[in-house]
XYZ file of C-alpha atoms in Angstrom:
215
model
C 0.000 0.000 0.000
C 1.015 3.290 -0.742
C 1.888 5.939 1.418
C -0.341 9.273 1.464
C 0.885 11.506 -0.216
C 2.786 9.622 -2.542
C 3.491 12.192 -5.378
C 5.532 15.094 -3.919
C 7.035 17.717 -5.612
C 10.061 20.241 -4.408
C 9.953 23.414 -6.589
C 13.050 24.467 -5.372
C 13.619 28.051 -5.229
C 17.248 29.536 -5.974
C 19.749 30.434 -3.481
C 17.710 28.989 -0.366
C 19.199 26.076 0.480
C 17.996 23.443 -1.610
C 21.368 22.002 -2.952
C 21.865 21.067 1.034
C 17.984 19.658 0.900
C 18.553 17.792 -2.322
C 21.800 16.305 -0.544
C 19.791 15.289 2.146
C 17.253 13.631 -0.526
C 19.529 11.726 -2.507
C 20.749 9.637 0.972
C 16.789 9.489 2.468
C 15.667 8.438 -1.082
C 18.130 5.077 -0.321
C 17.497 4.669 2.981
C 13.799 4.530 2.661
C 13.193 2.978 -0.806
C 11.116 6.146 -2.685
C 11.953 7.733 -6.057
C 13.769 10.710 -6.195
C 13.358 12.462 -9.544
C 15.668 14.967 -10.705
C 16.244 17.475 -13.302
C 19.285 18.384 -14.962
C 17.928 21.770 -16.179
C 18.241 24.650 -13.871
C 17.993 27.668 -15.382
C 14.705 27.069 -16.890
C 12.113 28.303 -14.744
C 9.021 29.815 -17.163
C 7.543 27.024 -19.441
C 5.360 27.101 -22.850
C 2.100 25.265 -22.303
C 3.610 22.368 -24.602
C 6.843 22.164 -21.795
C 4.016 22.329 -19.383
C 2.566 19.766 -20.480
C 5.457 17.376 -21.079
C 6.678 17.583 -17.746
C 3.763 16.867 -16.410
C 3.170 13.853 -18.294
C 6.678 13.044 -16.925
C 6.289 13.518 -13.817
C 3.117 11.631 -13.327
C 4.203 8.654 -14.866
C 7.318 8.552 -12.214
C 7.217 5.390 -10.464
C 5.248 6.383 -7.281
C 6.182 7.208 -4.221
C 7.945 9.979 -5.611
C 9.737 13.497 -5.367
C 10.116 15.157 -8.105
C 12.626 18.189 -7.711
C 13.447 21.103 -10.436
C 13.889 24.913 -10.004
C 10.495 25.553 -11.709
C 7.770 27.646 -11.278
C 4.259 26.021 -9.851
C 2.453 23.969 -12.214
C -1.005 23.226 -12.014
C -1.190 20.134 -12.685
C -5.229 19.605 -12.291
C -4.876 22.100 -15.579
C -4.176 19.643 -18.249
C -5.526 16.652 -16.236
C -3.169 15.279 -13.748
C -3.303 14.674 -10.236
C -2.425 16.936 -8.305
C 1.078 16.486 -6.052
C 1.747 17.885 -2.961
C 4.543 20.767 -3.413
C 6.808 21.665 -0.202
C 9.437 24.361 -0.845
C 11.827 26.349 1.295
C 12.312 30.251 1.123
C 15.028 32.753 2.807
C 15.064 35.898 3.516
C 14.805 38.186 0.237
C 17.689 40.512 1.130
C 19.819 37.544 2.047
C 19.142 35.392 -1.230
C 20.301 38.662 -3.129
C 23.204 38.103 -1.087
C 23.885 34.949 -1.347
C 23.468 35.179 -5.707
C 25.579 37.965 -5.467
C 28.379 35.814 -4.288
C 27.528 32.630 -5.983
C 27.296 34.686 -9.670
C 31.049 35.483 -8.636
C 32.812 32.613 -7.055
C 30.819 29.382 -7.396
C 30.848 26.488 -4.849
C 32.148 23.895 -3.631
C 31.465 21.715 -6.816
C 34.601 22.858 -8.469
C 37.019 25.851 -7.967
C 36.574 27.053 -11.436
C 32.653 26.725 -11.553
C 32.238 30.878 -11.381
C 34.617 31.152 -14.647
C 32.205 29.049 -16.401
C 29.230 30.372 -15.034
C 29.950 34.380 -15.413
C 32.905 34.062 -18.237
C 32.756 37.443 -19.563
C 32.719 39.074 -15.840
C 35.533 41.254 -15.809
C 38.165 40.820 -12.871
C 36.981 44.807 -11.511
C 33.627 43.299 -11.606
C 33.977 40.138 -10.275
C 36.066 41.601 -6.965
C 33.542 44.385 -6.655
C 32.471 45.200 -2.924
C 29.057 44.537 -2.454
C 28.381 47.575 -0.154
C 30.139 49.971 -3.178
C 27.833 47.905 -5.928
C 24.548 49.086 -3.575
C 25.391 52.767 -2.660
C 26.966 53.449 -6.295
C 23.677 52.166 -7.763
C 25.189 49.873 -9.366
C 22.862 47.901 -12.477
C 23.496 44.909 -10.720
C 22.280 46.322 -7.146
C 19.448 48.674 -8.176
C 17.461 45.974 -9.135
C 18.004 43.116 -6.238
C 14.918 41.055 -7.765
C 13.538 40.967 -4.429
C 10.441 39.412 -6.141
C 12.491 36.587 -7.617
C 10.919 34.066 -4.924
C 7.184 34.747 -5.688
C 6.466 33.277 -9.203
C 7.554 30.076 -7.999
C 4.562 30.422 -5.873
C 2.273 32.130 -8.399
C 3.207 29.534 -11.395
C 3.382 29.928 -15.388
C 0.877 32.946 -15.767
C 2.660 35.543 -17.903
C 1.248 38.014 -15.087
C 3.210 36.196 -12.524
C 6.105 37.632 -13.744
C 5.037 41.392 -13.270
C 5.406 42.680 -9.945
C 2.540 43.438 -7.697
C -0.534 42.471 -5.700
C -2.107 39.957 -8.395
C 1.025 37.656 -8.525
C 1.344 38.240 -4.863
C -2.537 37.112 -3.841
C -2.623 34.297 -6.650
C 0.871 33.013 -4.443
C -1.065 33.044 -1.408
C -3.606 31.458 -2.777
C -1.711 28.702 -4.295
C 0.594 28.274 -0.853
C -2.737 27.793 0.802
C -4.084 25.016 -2.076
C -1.222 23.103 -2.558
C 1.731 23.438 -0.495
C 2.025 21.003 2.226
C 4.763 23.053 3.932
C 6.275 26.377 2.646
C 9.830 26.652 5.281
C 11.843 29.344 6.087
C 16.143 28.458 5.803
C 16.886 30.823 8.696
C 14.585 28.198 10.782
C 16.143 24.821 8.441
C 16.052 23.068 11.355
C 12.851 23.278 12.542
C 11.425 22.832 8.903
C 13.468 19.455 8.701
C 11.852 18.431 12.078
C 7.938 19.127 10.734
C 9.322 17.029 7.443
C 9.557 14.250 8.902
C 6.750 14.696 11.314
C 4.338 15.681 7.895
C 5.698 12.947 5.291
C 7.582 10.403 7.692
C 7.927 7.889 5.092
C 9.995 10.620 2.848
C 11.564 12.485 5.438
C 12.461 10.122 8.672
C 15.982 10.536 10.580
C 16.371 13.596 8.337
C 17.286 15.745 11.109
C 19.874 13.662 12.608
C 21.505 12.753 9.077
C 21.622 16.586 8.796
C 23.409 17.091 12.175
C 25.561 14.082 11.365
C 29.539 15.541 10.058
């Protein structure tokens, strides 16, 4: 018998701690025998009905239980006739993502020392050593527009209009969050939002707080 909810998806939103959750789900998924999907495209968020569609269809024919994970905006899946999953997701602190991009755009991680050259290649040396608090007060393009609403389609989904800032994305979020999101965490409170993982969807999430404490 299969557990309830046995179709999960992880929207994961950039630069709030998912690589560390997707770390996590890559040992749980062998420890506890469910299928953990993954995508290997990252940097495409905003989807043509037909892409919506496809991954759907992909998706839902995943060998169940699943989690599905992808930095993608919400789908409706009830839309084109699919059942709908149950989406968790983890957000940080707008100000602090900006941060944390800033940062990332210029010197990578830990995956390889010479991920940042690839990433930003034609960033000029000037540029890429540029003091964050000089970028913000010189009104710098990169630092007068911090995309503080970068978090919120994710939430609002695949409507053009949930690209536009303002109070229609921001409701149809809400309203979403309330319909379909199992748990929506915060990463300054990661461990806490472990601990209600594994109280909400045990058979996913079990001993995930103590693998993440474990060195």
């Amino acid at each position: 018998v299969l557990p309830f909810p046995s179709q999960v998806v992880y929207n994961r939103v950039g630069k709030c701690g998912s690589r560390t959750v997707v770390l996590l789900l890559r040992i749980l998924s062998e420890k506890h025998g469910f299928n953990l999907v993954t995508s290997d495209i990252h940097n495409k968020t905003r989807l043509t009905k037909n892409e919506q569609m496809e991954l759907i269809k992909n998706i839902s024919t995943a060998e169940q239980p699943y989690l599905f994970t992808r930095h993608v905006h919400f789908l409706n899946f009830s839309r084109f006739g699919g059942d709908q999953p149950v989406y968790i997701n983890i957000i940080r602190d707008p100000v602090n993502r900006f941060l944390s991009n800033y940062f990332f755009r210029r010197f990578g991680d830990w995956r390889g020392e010479q991920n940042h050259m690839i990433r930003t290649p034609s960033m000029r040396q000037e540029e890429r050593y540029l003091d964050i608090n000089v970028c913000i007060l010189e009104n710098y393009p990169e630092c007068s527009n911090p995309r503080l609403f970068y978090i919120i389609p994710y939430f609002c989904g695949q409507h053009p209009r949930c690209r536009e800032p303002g109070e229609w994305a921001l409701e149809r979020a809400k309203l979403n969050v309330n319909e379909n999101f199992l748990l929506v965490g915060i990463l300054e409170e990661l461990e806490d939002v472990l601990l209600l993982l594994e109280r909400l969807l045990p058979h996913y999430f079990k001993d995930v707080l103590s693998i993440y404490k474990n060195p």
